[in-house]
Coordinates of C-alpha atoms in Angstrom, one line a residue:
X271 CA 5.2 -70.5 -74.8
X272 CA 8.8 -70.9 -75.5
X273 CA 11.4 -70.1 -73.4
X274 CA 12.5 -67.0 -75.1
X275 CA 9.2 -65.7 -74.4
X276 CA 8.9 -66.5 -71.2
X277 CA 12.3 -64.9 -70.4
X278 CA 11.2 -61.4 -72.1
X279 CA 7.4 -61.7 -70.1
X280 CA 8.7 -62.9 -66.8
X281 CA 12.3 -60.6 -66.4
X282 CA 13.9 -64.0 -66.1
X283 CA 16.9 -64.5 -68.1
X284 CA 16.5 -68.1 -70.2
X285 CA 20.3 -68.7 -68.6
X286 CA 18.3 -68.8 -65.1
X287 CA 15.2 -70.9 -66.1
X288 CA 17.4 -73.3 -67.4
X289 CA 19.5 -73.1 -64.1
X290 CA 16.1 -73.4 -62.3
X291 CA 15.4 -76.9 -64.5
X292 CA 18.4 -77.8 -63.7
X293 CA 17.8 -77.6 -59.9
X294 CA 14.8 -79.4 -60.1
X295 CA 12.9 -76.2 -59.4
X296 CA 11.3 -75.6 -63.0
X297 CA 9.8 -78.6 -65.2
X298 CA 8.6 -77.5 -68.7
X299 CA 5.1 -78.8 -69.2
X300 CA 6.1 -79.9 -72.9
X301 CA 8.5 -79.8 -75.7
X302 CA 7.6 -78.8 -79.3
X303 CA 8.4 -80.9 -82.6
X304 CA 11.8 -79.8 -82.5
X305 CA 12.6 -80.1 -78.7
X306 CA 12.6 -76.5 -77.8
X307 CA 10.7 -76.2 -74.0
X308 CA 7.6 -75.2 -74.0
X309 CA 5.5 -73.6 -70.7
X310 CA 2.2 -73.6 -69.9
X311 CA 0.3 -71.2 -67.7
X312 CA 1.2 -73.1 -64.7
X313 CA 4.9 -73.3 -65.0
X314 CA 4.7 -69.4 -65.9
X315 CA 2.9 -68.9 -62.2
X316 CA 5.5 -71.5 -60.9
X317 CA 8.2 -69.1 -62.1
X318 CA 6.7 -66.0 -60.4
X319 CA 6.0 -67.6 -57.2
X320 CA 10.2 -68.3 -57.7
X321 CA 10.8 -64.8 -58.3
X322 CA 8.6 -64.3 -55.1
X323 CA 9.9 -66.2 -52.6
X324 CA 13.9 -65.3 -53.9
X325 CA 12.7 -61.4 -53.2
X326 CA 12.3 -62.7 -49.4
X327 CA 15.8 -64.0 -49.3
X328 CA 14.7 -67.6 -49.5
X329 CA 17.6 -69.8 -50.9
X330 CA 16.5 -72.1 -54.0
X331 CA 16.6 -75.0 -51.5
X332 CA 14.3 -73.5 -49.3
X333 CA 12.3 -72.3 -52.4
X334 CA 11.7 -76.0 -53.8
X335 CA 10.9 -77.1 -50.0
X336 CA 8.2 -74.6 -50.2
X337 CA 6.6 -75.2 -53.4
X338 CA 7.0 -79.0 -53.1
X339 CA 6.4 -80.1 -49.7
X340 CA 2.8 -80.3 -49.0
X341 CA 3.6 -80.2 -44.8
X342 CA 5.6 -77.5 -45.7
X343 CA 4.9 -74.5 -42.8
X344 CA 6.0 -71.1 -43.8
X345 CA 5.8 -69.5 -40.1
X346 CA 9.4 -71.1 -38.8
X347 CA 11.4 -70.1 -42.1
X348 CA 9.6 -66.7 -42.1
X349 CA 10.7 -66.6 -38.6
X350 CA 14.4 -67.4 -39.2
X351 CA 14.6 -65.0 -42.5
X352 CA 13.7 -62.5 -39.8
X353 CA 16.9 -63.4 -37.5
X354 CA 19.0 -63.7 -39.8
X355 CA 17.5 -60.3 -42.1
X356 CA 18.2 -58.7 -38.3
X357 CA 21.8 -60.3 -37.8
X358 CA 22.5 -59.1 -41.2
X359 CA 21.1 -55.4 -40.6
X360 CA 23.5 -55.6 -37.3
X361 CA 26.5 -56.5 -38.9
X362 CA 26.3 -54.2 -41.7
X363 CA 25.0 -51.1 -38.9
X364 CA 28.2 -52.4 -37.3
X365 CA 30.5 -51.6 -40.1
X366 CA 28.8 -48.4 -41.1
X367 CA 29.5 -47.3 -38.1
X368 CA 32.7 -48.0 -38.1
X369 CA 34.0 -46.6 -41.1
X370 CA 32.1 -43.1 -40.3
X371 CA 34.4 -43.2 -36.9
X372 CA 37.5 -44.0 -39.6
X373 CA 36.5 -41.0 -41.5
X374 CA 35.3 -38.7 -38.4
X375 CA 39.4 -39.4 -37.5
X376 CA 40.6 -37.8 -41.0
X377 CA 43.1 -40.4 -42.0
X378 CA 45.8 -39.2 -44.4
X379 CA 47.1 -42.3 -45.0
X380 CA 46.2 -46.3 -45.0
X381 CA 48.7 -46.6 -42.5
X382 CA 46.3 -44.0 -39.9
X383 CA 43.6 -45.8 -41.1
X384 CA 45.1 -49.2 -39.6
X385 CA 46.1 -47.3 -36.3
X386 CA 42.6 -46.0 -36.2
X387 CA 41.1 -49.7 -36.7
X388 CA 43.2 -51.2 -34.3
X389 CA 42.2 -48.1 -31.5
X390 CA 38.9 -49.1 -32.0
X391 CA 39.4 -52.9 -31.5
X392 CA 40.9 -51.5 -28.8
X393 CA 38.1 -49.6 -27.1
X394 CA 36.0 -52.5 -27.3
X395 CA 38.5 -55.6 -26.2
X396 CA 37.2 -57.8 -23.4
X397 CA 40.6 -56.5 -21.8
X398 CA 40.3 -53.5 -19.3
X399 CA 44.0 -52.8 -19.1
X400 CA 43.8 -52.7 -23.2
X401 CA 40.8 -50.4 -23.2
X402 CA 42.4 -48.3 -20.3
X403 CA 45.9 -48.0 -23.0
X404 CA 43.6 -47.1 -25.3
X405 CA 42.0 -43.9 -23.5
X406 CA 44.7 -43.2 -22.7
X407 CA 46.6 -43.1 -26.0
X408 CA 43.6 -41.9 -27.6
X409 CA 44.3 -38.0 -26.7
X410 CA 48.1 -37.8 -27.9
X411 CA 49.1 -41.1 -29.9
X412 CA 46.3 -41.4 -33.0
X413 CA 43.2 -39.5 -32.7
X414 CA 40.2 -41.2 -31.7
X415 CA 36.7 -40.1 -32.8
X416 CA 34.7 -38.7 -29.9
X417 CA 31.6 -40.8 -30.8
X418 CA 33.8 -43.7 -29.7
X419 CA 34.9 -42.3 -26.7
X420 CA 31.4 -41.4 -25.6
X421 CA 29.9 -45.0 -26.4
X422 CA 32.5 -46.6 -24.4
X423 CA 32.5 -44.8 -21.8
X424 CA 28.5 -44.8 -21.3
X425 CA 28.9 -49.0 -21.1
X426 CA 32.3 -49.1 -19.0
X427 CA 31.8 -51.0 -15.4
X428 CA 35.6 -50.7 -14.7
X429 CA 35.9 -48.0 -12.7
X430 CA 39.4 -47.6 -13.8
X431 CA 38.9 -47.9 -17.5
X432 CA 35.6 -44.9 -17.2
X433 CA 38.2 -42.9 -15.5
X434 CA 40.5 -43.0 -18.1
X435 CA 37.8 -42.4 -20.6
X436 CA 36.8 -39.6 -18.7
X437 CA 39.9 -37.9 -18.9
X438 CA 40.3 -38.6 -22.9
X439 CA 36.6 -37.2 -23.2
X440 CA 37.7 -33.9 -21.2
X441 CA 40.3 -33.3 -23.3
X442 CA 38.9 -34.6 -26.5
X443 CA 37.2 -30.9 -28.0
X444 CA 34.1 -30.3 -28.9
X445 CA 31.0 -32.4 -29.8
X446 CA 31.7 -35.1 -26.7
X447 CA 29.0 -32.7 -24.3
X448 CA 26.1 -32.9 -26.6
X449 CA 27.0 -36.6 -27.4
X450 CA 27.2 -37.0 -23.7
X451 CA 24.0 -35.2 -23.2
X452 CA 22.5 -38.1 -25.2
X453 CA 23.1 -40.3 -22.8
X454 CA 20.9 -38.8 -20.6
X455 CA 18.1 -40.3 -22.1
X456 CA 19.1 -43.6 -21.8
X457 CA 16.5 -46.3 -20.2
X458 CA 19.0 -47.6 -18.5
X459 CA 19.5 -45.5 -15.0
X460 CA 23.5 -46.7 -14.8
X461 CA 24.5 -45.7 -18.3
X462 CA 22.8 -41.9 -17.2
X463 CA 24.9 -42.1 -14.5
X464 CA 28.1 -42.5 -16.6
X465 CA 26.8 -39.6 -18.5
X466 CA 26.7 -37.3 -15.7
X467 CA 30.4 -38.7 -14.5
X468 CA 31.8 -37.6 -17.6
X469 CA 30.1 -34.2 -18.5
X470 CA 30.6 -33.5 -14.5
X471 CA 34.5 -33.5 -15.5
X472 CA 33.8 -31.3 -18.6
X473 CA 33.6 -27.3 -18.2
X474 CA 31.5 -25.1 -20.2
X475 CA 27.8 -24.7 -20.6
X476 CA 27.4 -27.1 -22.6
X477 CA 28.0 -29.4 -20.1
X478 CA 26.5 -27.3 -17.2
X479 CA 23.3 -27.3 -19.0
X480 CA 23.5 -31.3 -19.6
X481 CA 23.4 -31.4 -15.7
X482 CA 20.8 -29.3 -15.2
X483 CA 18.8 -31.6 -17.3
X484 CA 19.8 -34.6 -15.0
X485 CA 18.8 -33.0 -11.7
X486 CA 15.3 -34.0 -13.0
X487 CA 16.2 -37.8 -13.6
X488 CA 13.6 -40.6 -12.1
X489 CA 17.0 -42.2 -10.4
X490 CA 18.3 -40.8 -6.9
X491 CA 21.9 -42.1 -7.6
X492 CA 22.1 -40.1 -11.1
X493 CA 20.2 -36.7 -9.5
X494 CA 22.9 -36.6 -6.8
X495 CA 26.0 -36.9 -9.1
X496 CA 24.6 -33.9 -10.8
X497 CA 23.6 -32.0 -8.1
X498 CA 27.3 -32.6 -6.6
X499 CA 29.0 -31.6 -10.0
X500 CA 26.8 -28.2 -10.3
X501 CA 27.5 -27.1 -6.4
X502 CA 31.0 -26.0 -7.0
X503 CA 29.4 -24.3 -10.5
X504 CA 27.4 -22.3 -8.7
X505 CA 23.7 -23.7 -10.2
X506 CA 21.7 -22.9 -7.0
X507 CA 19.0 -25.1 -8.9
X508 CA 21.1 -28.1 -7.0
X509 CA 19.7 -27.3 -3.7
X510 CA 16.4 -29.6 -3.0
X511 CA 18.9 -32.4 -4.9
X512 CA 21.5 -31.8 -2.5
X513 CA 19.4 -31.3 0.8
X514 CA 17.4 -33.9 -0.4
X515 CA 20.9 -36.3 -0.5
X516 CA 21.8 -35.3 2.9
X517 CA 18.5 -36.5 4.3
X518 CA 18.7 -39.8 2.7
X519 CA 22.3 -40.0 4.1
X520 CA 24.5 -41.7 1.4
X521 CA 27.2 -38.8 0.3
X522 CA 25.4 -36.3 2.8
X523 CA 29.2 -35.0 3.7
X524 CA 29.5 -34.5 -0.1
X525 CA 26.3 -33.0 -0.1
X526 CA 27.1 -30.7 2.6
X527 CA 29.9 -29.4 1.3
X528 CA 28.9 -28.5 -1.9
X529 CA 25.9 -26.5 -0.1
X530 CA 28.9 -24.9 1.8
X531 CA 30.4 -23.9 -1.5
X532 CA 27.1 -22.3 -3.1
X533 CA 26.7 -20.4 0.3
X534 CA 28.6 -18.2 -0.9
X535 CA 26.1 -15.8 -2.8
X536 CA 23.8 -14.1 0.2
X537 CA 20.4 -15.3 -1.7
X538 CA 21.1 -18.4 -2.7
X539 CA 23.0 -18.7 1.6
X540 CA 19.1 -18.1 2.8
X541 CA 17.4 -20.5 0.5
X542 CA 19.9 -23.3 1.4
X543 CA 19.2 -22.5 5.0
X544 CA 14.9 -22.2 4.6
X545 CA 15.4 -25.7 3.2
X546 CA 17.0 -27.3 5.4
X547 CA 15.1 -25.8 8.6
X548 CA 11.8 -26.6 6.6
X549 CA 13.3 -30.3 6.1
X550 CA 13.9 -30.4 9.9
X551 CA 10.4 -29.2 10.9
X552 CA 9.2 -32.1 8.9
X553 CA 7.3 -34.3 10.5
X554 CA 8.4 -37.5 8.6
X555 CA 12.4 -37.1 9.2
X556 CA 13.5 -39.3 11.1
X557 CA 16.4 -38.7 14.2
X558 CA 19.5 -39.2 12.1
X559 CA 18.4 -37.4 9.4
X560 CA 17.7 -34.6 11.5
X561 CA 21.4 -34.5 12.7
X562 CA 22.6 -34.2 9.1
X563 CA 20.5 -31.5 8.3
X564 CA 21.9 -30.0 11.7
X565 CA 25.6 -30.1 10.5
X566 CA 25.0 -28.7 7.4
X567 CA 23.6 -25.6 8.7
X568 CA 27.0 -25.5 9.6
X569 CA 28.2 -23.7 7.1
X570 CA 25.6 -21.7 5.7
X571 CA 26.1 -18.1 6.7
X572 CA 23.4 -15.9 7.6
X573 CA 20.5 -14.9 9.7
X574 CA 17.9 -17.8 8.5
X575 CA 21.0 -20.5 9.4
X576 CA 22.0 -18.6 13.1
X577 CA 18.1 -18.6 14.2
X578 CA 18.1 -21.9 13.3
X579 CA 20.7 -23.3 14.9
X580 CA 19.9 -21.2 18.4
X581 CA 16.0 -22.8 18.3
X582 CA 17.8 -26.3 17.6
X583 CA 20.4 -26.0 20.4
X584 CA 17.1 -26.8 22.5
X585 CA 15.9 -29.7 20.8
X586 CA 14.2 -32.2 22.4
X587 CA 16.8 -34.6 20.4
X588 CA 20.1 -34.8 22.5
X589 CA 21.7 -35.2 19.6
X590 CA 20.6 -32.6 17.7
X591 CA 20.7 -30.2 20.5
X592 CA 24.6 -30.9 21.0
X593 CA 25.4 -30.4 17.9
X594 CA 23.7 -27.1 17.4
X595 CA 25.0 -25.8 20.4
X596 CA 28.5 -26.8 19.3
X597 CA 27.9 -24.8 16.1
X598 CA 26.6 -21.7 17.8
X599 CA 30.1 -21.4 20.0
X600 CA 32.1 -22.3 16.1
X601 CA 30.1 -19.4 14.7
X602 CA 30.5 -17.1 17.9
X603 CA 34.8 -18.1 17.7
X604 CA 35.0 -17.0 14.0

């Protein structure tokens, strides 16, 4: 077959089989009278296994290692096609990304488009005090896609920088609460945490229901912030977090006092108090614990809370006993 033939058979300009003889890849079995190339059935299912191993992203190198070395091993090179298939897929995820940020920002110009580049070079410098300067630039200076702001702020360890981003986020508009509230899902029990940190500093439902949703998280640390965040809201559903923080001790004070604050509504003053004397009359609490739950009876008004604190100013616990009994005469003086 000559190698027009094969060309219109195989989808393979003649230009390219000649390139492929060239290479050492493709040997004509034969020539004719007049010289012309001729291929047999062999060099035809030479060519396709080409074709083949070029749809994998083999190079033509790689190719003739393949089809020539009888040692040859496919797994390694199928191995490192994968790597570098995944590298590429990164990269160009990478840049999608970033020009649907350069768009979200509604450049008018090239010259926004560079400011908006260089913001998000910014946001993701090794530098904290060049990410800080950019959070904080990012509200009135050049305006930064929320997206950016929120995926920055859910990997930021300086506590400084998240602060900063914080504040951008809060002032940023809409969409930055439901991106937030993405967060939440996170494997990773530190990056929920940053989610609850920001939408904590964010009003509206949207953000209030976020919370809700992380009173429920497997982590202790990311319950808490919640629960802290919704107290001066006025979600009652904060509670068991909170009474639950102040018997574990770490941010009890803060615990208490956002108790204090959702005291203020007669209902939800009685189930804060039946909590807290049902978590003293547990068995398993230990001494300190019962102290704290002493003090942050405190502030809880009502009948539940008095009771309480008149059966606990004889405690068998000096402790607790002293400090109910210095609550009751508080109470008495008000």
């Amino acid at each position: 077959m000559l190698i027009g033939e094969v060309a219109r058979r195989s989808g393979v300009s003649a230009r390219m089989l000649r390139h492929y003889e060239s290479l050492g890849l493709l040997r004509p079995s034969g020539r004719t009278g007049t010289g012309y190339r001729e291929y047999s059935g062999d060099d035809i299912r030479r060519i396709f296994h080409i074709e083949s191993l070029r749809s994998l992203g083999l190079s033509l190198r790689e190719i003739g290692r393949a089809l020539d070395d009888p040692g040859f091993t496919p797994s390694a090179l199928v191995d490192d096609l994968m790597r570098q298939t995944r590298e590429r897929i990164a990269a160009e995820t990478e840049l999608l990304t970033r020009l649907r940020r350069i768009d979200a920002a509604e450049p008018a110009d090239w010259a926004d488009v560079l400011q908006v580049v260089v913001m998000l070079r910014a946001l993701g410098s090794k530098s904290a005090a060049a990410r800080q300067r950019a959070a904080l630039s990012s509200v009135d200076e050049i305006r930064v896609p929320v997206e950016a702001l929120v995926e920055t702020v859910l990997r930021e360890t300086d506590p400084n920088v998240a602060g900063a981003l914080r504040w951008a986020l809060a002032r940023s508009g809409e969409g930055s609460a439901a991106l937030l509230a993405e967060g939440l899902c996170s494997p990773s029990a530190a990056v929920r945490e940053r989610a609850v940190r920001s939408l904590a500093e964010m009003p509206g439902e949207e953000s209030t229901a976020g919370l809700r949703e992380a009173l429920a998280d497997p982590a202790a640390v990311v319950r808490g912030q919640a629960a802290l965040a919704l107290g001066p809201r006025g979600v009652a559903d904060a509670v068991p977090v909170l009474i639950d923080m102040i018997v574990a001790g770490p941010n009890d004070t803060d615990a208490a006092d956002a108790l204090s604050l959702l005291a203020g509504d007669t209902a939800t003053a009685e189930r804060i108090a039946t909590g807290l004397v049902g978590r003293l009359a547990h068995d398993a609490v230990e001494a300190p614990a019962r102290a704290r739950l002493t003090q942050a009876l405190a502030d809880i008004p009502g009948a539940t809370a008095a009771r309480a604190l008149v059966e606990l100013s004889y405690d068998v616990d000096p402790a607790v006993a002293l400090t109910a009994t210095y609550l009751l005469r508080l109470r008495e003086a008000r």
